[in-house]
Short mmCIF file of C-alpha atoms in Angstrom, two decimals:
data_model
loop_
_atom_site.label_atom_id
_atom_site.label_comp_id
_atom_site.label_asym_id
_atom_site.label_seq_id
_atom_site.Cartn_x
_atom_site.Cartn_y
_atom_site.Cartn_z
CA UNK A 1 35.85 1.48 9.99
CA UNK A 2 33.34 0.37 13.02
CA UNK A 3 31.85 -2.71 13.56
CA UNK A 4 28.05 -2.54 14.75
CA UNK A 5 26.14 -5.42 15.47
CA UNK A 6 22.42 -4.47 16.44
CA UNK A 7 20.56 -6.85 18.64
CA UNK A 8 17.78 -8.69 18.30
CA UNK A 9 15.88 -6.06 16.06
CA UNK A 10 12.11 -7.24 14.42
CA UNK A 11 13.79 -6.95 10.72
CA UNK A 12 10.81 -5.18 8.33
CA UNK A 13 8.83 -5.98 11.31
CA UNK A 14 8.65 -9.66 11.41
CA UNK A 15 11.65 -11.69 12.04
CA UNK A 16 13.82 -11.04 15.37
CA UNK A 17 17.55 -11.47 14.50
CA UNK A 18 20.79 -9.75 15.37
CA UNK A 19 22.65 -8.06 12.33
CA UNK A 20 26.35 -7.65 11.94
CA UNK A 21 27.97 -4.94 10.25
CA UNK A 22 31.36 -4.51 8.96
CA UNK A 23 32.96 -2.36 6.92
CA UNK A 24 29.89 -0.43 5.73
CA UNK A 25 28.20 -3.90 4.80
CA UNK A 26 25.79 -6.52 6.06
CA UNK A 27 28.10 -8.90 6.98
CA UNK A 28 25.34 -11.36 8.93
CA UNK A 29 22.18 -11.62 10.09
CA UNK A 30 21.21 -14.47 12.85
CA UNK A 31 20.89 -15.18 16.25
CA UNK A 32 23.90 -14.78 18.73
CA UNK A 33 26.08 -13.05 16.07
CA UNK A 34 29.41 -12.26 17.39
CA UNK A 35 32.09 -9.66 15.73
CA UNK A 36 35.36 -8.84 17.61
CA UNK A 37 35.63 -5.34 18.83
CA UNK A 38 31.91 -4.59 17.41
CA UNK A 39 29.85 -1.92 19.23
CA UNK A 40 26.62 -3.71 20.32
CA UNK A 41 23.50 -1.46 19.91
CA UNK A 42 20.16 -2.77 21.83
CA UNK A 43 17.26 -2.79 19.46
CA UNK A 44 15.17 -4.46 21.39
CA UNK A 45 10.81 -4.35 20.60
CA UNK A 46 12.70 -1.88 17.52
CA UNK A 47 11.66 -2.40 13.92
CA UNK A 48 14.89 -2.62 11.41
CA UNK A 49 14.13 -1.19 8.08
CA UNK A 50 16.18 -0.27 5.27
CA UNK A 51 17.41 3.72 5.02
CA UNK A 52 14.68 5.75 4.11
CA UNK A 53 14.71 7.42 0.21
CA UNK A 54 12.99 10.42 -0.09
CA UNK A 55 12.49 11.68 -3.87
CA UNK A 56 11.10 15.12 -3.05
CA UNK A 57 13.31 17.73 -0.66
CA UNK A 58 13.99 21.15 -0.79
CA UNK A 59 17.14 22.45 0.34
CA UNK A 60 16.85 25.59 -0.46
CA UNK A 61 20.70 25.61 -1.28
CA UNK A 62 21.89 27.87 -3.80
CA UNK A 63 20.41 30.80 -2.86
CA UNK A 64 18.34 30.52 0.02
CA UNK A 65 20.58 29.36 2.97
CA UNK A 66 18.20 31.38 5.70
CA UNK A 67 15.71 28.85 5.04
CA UNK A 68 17.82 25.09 5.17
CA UNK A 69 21.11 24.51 3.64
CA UNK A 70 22.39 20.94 2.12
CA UNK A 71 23.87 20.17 5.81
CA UNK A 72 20.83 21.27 7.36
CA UNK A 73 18.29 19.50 5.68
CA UNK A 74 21.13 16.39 5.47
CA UNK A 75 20.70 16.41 9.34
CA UNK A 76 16.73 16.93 8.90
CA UNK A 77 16.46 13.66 6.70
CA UNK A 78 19.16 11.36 8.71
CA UNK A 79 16.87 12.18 11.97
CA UNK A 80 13.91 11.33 9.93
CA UNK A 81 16.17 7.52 8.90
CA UNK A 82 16.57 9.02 5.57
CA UNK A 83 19.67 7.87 4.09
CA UNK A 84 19.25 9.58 0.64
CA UNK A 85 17.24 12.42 -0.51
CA UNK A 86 16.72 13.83 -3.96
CA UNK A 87 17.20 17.86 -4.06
CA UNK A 88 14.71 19.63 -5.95
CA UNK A 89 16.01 22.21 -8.51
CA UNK A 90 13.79 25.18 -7.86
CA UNK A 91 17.02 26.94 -6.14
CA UNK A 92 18.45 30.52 -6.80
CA UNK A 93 20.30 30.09 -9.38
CA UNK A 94 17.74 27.52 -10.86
CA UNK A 95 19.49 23.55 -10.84
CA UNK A 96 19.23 23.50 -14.71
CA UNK A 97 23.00 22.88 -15.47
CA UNK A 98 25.76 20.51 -14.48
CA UNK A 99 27.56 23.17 -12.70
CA UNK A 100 25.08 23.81 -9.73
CA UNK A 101 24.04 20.32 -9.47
CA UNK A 102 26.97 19.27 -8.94
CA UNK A 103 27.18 21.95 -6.10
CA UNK A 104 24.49 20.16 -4.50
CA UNK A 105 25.79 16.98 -5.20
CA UNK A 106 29.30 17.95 -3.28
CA UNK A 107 27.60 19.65 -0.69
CA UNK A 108 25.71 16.42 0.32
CA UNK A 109 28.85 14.45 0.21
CA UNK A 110 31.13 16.80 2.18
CA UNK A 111 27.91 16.82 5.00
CA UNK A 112 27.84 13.20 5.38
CA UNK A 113 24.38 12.98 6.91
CA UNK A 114 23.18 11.55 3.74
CA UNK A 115 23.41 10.68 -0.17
CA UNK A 116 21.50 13.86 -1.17
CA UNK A 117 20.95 13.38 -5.68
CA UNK A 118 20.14 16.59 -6.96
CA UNK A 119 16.80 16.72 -9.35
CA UNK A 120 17.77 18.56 -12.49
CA UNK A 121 15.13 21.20 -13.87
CA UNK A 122 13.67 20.33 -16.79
CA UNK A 123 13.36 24.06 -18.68
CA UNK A 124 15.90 26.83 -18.45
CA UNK A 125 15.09 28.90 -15.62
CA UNK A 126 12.28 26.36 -14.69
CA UNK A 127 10.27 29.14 -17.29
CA UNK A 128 8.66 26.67 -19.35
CA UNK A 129 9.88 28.24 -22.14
CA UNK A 130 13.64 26.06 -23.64
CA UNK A 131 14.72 22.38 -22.02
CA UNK A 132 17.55 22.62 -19.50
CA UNK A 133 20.95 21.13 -19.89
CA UNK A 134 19.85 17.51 -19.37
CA UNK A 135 22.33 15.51 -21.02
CA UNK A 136 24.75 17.50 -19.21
CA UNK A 137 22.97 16.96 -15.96
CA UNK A 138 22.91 13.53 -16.27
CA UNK A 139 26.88 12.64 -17.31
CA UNK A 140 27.69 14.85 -14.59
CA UNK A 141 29.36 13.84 -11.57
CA UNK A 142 26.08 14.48 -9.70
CA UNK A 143 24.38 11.34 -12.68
CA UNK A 144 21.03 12.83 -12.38
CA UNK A 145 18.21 10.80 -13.49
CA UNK A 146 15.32 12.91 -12.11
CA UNK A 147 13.88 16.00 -13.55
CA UNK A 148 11.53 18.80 -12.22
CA UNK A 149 10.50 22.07 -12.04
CA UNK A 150 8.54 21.08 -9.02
CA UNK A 151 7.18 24.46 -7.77
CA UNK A 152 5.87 24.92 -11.41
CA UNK A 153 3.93 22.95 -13.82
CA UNK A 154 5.59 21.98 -17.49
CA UNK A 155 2.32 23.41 -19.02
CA UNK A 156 3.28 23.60 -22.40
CA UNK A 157 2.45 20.07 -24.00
CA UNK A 158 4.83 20.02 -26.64
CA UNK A 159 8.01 21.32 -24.27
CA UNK A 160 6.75 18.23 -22.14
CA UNK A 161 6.58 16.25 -24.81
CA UNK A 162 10.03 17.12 -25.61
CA UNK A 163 11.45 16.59 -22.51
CA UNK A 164 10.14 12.90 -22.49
CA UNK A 165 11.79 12.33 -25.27
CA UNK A 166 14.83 13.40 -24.11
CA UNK A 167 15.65 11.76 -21.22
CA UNK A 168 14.92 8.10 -22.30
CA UNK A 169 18.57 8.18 -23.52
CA UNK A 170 19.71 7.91 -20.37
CA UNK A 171 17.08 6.10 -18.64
CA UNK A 172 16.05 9.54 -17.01
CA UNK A 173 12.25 10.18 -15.84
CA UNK A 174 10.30 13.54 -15.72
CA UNK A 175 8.42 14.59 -12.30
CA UNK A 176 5.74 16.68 -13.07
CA UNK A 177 4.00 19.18 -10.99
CA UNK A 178 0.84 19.04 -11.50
CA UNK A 179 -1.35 22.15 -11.90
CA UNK A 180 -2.70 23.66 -14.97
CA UNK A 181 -1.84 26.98 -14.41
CA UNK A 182 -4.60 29.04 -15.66
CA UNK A 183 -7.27 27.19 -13.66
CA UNK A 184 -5.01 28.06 -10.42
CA UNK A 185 -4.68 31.61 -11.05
CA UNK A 186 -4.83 32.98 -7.73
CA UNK A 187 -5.71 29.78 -5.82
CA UNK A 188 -5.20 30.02 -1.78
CA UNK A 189 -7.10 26.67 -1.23
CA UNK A 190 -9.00 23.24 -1.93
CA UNK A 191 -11.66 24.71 -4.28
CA UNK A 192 -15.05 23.71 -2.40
CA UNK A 193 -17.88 24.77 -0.22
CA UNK A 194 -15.22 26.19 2.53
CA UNK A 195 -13.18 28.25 0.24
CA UNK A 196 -16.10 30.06 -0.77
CA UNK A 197 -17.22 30.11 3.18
CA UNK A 198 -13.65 31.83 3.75
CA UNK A 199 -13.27 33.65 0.73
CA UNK A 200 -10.64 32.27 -0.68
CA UNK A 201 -10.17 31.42 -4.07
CA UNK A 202 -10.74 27.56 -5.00
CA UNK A 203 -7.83 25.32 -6.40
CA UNK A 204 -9.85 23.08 -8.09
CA UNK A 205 -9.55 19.00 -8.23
CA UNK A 206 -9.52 19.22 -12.18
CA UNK A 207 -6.42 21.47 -12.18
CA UNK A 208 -4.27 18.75 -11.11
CA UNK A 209 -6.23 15.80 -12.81
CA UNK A 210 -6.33 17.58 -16.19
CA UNK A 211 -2.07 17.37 -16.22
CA UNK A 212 -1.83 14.17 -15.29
CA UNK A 213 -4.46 13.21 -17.38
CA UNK A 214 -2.72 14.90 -20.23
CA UNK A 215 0.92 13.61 -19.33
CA UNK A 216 0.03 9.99 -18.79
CA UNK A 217 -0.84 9.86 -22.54
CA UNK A 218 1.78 12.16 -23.66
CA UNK A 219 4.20 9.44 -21.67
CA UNK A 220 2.39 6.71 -23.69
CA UNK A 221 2.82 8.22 -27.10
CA UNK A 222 6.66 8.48 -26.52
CA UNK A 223 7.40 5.40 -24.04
CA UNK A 224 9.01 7.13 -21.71
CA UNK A 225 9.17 7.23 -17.64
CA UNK A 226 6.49 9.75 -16.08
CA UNK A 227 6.62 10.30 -12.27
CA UNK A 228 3.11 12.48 -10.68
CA UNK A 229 4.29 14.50 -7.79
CA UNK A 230 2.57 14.83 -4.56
CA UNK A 231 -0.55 13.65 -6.14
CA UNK A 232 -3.70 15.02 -4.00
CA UNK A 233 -6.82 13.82 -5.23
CA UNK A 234 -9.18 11.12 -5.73
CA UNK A 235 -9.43 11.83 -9.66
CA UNK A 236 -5.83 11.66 -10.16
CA UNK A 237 -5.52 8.38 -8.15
CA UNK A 238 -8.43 6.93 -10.30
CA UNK A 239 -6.30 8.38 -13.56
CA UNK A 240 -2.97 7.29 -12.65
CA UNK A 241 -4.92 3.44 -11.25
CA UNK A 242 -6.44 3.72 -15.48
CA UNK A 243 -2.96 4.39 -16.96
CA UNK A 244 -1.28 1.47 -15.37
CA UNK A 245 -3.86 -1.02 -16.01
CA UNK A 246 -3.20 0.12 -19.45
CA UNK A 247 0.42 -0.76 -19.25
CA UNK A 248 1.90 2.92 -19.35
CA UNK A 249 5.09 3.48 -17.24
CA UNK A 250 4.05 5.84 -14.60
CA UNK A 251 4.51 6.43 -10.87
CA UNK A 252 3.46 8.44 -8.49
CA UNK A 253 4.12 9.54 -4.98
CA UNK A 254 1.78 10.61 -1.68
CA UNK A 255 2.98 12.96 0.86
CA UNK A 256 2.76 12.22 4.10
CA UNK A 257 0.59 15.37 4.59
CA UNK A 258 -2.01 14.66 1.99
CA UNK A 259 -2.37 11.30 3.96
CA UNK A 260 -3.15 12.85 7.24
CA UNK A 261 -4.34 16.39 7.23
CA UNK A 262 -7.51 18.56 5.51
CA UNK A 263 -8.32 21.62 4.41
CA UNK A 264 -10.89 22.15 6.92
CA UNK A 265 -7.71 23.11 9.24
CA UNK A 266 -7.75 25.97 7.00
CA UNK A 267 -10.34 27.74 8.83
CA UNK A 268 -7.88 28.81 11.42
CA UNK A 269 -6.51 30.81 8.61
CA UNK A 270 -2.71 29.61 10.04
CA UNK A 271 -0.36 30.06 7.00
CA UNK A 272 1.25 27.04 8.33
CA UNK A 273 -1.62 24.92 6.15
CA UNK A 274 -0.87 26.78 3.43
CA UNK A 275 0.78 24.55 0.86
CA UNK A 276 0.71 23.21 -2.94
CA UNK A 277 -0.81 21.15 -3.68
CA UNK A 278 -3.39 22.27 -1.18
CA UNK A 279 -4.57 20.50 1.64
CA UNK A 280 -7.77 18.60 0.43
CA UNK A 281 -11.11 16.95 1.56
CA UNK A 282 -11.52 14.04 3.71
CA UNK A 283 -12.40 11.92 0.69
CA UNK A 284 -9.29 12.93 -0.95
CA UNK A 285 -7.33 11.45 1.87
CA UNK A 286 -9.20 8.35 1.98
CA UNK A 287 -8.64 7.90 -1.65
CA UNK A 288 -4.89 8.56 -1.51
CA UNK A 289 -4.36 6.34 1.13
CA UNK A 290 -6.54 3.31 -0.72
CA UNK A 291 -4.20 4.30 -3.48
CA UNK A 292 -0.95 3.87 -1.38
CA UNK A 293 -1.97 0.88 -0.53
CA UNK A 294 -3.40 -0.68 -3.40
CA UNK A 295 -0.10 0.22 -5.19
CA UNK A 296 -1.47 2.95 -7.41
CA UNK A 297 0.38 5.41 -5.82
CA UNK A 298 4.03 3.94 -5.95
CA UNK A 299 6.03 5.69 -2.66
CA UNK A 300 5.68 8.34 0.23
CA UNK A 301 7.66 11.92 -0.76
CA UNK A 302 8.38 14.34 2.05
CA UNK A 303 7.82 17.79 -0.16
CA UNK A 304 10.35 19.29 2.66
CA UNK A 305 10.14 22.70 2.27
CA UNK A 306 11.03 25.05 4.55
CA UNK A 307 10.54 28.47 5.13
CA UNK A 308 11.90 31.61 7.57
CA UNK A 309 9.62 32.41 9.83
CA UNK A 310 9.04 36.09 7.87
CA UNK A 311 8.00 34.09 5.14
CA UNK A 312 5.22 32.18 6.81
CA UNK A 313 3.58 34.17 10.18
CA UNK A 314 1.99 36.65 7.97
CA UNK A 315 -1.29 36.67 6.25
CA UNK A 316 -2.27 33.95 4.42
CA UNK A 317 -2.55 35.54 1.24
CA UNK A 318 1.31 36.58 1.74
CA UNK A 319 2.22 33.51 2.78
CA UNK A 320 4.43 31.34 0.81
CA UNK A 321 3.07 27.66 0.00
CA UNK A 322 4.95 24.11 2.13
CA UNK A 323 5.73 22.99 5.28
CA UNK A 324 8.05 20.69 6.53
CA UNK A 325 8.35 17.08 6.63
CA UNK A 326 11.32 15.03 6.63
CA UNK A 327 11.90 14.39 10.75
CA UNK A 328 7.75 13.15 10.93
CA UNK A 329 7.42 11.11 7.69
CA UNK A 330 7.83 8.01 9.28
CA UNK A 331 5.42 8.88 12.26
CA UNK A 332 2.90 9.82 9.75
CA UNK A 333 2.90 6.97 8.07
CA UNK A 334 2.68 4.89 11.54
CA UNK A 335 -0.27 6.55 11.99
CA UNK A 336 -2.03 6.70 9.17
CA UNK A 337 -0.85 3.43 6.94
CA UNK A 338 0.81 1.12 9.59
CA UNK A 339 -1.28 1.26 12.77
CA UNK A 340 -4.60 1.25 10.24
CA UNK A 341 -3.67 -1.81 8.69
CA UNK A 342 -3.29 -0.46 5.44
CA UNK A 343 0.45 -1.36 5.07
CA UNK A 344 2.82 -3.34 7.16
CA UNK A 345 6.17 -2.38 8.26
CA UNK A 346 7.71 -3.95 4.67
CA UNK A 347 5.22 -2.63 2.52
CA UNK A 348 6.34 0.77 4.04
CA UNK A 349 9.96 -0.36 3.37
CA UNK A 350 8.97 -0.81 -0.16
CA UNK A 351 7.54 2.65 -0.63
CA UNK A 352 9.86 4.84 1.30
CA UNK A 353 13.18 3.23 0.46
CA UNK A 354 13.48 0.73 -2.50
CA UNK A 355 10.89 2.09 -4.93
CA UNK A 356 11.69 5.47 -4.23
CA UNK A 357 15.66 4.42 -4.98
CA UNK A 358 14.07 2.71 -8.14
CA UNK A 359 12.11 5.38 -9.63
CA UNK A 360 15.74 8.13 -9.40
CA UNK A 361 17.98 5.19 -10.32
CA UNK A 362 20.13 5.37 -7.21
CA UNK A 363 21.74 1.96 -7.33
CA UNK A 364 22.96 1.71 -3.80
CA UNK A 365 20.14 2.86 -1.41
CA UNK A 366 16.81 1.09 -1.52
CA UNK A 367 18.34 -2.14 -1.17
CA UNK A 368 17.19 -5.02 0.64
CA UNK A 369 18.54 -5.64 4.47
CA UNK A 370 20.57 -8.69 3.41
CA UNK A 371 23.88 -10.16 3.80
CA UNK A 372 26.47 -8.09 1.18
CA UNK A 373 24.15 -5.57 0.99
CA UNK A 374 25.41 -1.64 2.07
CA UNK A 375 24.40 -1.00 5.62
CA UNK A 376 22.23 1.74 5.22
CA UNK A 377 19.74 1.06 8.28
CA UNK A 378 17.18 3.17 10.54
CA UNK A 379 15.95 1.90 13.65
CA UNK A 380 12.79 2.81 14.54
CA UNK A 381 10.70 2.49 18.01
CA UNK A 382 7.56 1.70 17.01
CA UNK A 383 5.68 2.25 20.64
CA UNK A 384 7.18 5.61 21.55
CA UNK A 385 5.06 8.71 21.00
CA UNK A 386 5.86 11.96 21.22
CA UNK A 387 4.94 15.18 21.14
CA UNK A 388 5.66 17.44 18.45
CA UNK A 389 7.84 20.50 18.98
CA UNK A 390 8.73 22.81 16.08
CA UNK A 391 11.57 24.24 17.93
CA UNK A 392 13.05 20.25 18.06
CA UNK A 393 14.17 20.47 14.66
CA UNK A 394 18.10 19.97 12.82
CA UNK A 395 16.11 21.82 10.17
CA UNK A 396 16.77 25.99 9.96
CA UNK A 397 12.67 26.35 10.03
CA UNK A 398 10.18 25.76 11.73
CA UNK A 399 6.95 25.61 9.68
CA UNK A 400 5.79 22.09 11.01
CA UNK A 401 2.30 21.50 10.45
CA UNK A 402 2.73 18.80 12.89
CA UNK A 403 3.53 20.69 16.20
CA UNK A 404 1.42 20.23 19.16
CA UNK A 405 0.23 16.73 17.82
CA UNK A 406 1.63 13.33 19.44
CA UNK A 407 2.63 11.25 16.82
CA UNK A 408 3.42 6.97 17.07
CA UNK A 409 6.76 6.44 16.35
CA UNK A 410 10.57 7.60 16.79
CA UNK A 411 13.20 7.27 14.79
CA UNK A 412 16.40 5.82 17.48
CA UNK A 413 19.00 5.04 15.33
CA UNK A 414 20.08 5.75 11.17
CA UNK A 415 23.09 3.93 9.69
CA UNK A 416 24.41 5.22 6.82
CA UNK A 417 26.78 2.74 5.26
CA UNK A 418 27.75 1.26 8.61
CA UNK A 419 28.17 4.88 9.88
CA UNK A 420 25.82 5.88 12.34
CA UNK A 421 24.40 9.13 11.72
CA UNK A 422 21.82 9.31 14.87
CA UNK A 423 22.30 7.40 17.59
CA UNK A 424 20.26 6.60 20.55
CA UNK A 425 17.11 9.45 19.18
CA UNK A 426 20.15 12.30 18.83
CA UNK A 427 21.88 13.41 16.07
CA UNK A 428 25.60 12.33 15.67
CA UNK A 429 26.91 15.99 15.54
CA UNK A 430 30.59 15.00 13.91
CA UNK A 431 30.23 12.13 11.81
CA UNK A 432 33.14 10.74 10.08
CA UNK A 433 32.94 11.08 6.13
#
């Protein structure tokens, strides 16, 4: 395998050293490092931080290849320095059994881009109705740990309850979606004065806060691992900042749209907005990001999802809910964390790589950039801007809420176990498995 050693790179931020890799490993990190027949890579005024972990990506893969594939979105997330990504199950067929996640699992592997860990569904069909295959799910080949059916809320208390239960024999957590489903019946947008100025029906704060008010206890009465997905609002960050300080083992994750962008962009009535949770008041995103930063909200989670182009330049009531994320994550974050001084360059380390890694048990991303440790590494160039293009995109859509805006930030180079996957801002188009 290649040798690497990366020059004189601001490691998390701070410390300007050289790091040597060999073998797919952290072999040193110093000044002057020298490794015979190593390619030297100038990183230079770039920030070294540990491969990115994103717990929340849609691949769309089984069932809707149009929209992104595994390979796709693998080439997506290694331009965005992801180095692992956790597949959400709402595919066609549904990922509630061993046999499709470990599809996914394969898929991801044969790629190379990235680790991609599939997220098992939690009910049959992701119905709400009967539990999934778990157990089988998680002695798999694919070992899931996380389960979802992220698209859809586990409404029915006692099938949650259930599923709590279930997966603390194996150390597994459950990632809820929040919304309560009969207070969202219908709901196009944030629920406030401008829905009702546009007409369109109101997604209320409460239908989000009343689920993870109800789970957080539910995960207390059984002792078991909760995880909130792309929480949205300030009651939820208030309710999930209550259930820690009473010692009950939740998480919860931020997108990095919910920490930048509000539903008054809605009144251009651009489907490209539309997406669930909605887009919510400018008090909501000064609450999430206090929460982010505070350490109430655990990690950043993309929410990739992508959508053909039929699916989303249409109406807005016909449109389908998400946009894409994983290629601006990091700039978003610049912007709205890093260059705010809300977070510094390790604190974002911590909550887009190790915690994330943490919270779906994936024991060999997240990990510190140390000496023995698996070179999983993306550079980033923290003075660049640039301009967002939709149509610049590994991704097979193009619903980027971003496009048009100049973001801080560009990703220049992702390792993935010594192997570079983009190199010099492009993608490596054959990479070596």
């Amino acid at each position: 395998m290649s040798s690497y050693v990366i020059r004189q790179a601001k490691v998390l931020g701070e410390k300007v050293a050289d790091i040597a890799i060999e073998d797919g490993v952290i072999t040193a990190i110093g000044t002057d490092l020298t490794v015979n027949g190593a390619t030297e890579v100038d990183a230079k005024g770039l920030v070294a931080l540990p491969g990115l972990v994103d717990l929340h990506t849609h691949v769309r893969e089984p069932g809707r290849e149009d929209a992104e594939t595994v390979l796709t979105g693998s080439k997506a997330a290694a331009r965005g320095g992801f180095t692992c990504v956790h597949a959400m199950a709402n595919t066609d067929p549904v990922a509630d059994t061993a046999g499709v996640v470990e599809q996914v699992w394969r898929l991801g592997r044969e790629g190379g881009y990235c680790d991609v860990q599939p997220v098992g569904a939690v009910t049959i069909g992701l119905k709400g109705e009967q539990l999934a295959e778990l157990g089988a799910m998680a002695d798999s080949a694919a070992t899931v740990r996380v389960f979802s059916d992220d698209g859809k809320c586990v409404s029915d208390a006692v099938i949650m309850r259930r599923a709590l239960e279930y997966v603390k024999a194996f150390d597994g957590v459950i990632a809820q979606h929040s919304q309560e489903p009969r207070l969202t019946e219908g709901a196009q947008m944030n629920e406030g004065p401008l829905s009702g100025e546009l007409g369109l029906t109101g997604w209320p704060a409460v239908a989000e806060e009343a689920i993870v008010a109800r789970d957080v206890l539910l995960a207390e009465h059984v002792g078991s691992r909760l995880h909130v997905c792309h929480l949205s609002t300030r009651g939820s960050v208030e309710i999930v900042r209550w259930a820690k300080s009473r010692g009950i083992n939740v998480t919860a994750e931020v997108t990095p749209h919910h920490l930048l962008l509000t539903d008054d962009l809605v009144r251009s009535y651009d489907p490209i907005y539309k997406v669930n949770p909605p887009l919510r008041s400018d008090d909501d995103v000064q609450a999430v990001r206090e929460g982010l930063a505070d350490g109430t909200i655990d990690i950043v989670a993309t929410d990739h999802a992508p959508h053909p182009m039929e699916d989303k330049e249409c109406e807005w009531s016909a449109a389908a809910f998400g946009m894409l994320g994983l290629e601006t994550a990091l700039s978003v974050v610049q912007q709205t964390m890093v260059d705010t001084g809300l977070l510094t360059w390790a604190q974002v380390a911590d909550k887009m790589s190790a915690k994330p890694a943490e919270i779906g048990r994936v024991r060999n991303q997240g990990r510190p950039l140390e000496v023995g440790e698996p070179a999983n590494i993306v550079l980033v160039d923290p003075q660049a801007t640039r301009l967002i293009d939709a149509r610049n995109t590994a991704s097979l859509s193009r619903n980027n809420p971003y496009a048009g805006l100049t973001l801080p930030g560009e990703v220049v180079a992702t390792f993935l176990r010594g192997r570079p996957t983009v190199s010099d801002r492009t993608l490596v188009e054959a990479v070596t498995v």
